[in-house]
mmCIF file of C-alpha atoms in Angstrom:
data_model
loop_
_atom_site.group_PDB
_atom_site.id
_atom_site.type_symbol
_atom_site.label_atom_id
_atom_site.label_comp_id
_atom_site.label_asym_id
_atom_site.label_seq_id
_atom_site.Cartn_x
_atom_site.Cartn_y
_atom_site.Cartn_z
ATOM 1 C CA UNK P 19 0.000 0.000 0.000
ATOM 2 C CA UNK P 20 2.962 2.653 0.834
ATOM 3 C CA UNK P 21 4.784 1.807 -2.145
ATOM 4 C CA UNK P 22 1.311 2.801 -4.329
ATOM 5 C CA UNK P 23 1.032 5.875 -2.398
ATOM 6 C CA UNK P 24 4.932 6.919 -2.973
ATOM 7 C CA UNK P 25 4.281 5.593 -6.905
ATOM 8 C CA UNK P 26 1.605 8.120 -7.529
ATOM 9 C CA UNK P 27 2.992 10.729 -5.548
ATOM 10 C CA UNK P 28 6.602 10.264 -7.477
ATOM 11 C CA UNK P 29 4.529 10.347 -10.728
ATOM 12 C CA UNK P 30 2.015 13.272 -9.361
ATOM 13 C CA UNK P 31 5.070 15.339 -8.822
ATOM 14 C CA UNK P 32 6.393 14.296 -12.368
ATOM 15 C CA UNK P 33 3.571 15.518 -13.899
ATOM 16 C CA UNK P 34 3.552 19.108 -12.034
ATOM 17 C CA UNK P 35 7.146 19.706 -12.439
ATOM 18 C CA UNK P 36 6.730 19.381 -16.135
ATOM 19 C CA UNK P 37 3.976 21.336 -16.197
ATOM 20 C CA UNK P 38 6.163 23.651 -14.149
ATOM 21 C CA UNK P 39 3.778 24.740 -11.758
ATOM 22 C CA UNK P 40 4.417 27.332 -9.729
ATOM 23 C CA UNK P 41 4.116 26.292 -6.365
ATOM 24 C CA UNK P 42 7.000 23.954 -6.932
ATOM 25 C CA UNK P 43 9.370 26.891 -7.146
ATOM 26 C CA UNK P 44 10.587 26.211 -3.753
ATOM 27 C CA UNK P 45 12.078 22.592 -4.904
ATOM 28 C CA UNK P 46 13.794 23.853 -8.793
ATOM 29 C CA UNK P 47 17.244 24.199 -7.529
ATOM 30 C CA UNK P 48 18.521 27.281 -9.290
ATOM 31 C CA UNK P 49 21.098 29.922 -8.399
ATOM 32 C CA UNK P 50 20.522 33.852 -8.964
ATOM 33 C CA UNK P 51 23.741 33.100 -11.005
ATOM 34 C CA UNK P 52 21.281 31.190 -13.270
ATOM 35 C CA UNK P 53 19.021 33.743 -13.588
ATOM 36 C CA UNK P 54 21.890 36.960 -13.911
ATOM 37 C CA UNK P 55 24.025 35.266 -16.475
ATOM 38 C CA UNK P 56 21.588 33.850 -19.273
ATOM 39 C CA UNK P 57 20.000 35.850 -21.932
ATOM 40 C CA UNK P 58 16.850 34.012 -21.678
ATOM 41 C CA UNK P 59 15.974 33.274 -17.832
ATOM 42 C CA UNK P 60 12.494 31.922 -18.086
ATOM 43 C CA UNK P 61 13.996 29.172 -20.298
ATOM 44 C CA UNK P 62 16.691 28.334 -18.147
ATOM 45 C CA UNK P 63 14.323 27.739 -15.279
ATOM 46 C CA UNK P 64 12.011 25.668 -17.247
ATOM 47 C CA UNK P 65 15.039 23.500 -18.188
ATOM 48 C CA UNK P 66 15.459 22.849 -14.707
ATOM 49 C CA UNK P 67 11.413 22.419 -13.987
ATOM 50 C CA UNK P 68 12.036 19.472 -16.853
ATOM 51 C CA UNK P 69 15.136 18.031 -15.443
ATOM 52 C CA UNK P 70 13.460 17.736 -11.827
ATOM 53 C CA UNK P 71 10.370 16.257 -13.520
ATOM 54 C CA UNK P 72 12.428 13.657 -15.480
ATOM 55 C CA UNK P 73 14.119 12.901 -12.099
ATOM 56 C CA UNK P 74 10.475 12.244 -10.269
ATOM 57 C CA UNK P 75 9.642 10.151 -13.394
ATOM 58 C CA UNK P 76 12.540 7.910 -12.503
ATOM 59 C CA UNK P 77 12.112 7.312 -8.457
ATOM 60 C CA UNK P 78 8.535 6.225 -9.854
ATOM 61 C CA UNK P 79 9.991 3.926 -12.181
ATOM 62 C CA UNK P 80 12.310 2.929 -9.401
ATOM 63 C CA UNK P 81 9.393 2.348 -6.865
ATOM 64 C CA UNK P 82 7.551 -0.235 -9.854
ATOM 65 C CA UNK P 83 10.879 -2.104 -10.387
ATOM 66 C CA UNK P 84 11.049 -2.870 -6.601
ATOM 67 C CA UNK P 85 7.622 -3.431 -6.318
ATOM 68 C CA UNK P 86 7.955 -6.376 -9.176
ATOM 69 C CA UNK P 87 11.125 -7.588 -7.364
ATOM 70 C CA UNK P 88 9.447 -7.626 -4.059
ATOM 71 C CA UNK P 89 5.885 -9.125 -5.571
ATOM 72 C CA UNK P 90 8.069 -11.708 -7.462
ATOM 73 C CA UNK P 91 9.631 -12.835 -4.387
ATOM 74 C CA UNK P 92 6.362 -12.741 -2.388
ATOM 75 C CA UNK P 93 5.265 -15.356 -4.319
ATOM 76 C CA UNK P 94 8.326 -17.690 -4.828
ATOM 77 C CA UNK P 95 8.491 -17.885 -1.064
ATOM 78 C CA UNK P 96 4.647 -18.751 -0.578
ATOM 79 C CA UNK P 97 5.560 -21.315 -3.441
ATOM 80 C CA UNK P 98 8.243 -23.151 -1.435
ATOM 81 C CA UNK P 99 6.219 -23.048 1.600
ATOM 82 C CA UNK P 100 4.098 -25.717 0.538
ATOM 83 C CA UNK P 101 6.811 -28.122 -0.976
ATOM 84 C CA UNK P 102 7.908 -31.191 0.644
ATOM 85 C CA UNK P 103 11.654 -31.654 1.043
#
């Protein structure tokens, strides 16, 4: 059940960071050295907005490929539970 809830709220957070909303401002890590030295600033903060959102795409992906691990051995130890050595 926690590993749902952290897979839709990795993937929830995905999805708003790409949309760059702007209550997620807080959590773009960006310098005012970003923002002084480029010609285009909004751009260089939606670059970062993407990069954050690709990262939250990932830890998703990460909680499903743990989740199969964890499901496949789940059932390969009920399996052997009811063999006869």
């Amino acid at each position: 059940m926690l590993t749902h809830c952290a897979l839709c709220f990795q993937a929830m957070l995905g999805i708003f960071f790409s949309a760059k909303s702007a209550v997620l401002i807080e959590d773009v890590p960006f310098t005012e050295d970003d923002i002084k030295n480029d010609k285009n600033p909004p751009q260089n903060i939606y670059n970062l907005y993407n990069q954050v959102g690709i990262n939250c795409f990932i830890a998703a992906a990460v909680y499903v490929v743990v989740g199969a691990v964890s499901l496949c051995q789940v059932r390969l130890n009920k399996r052997q539970e009811y063999m006869v050595t």
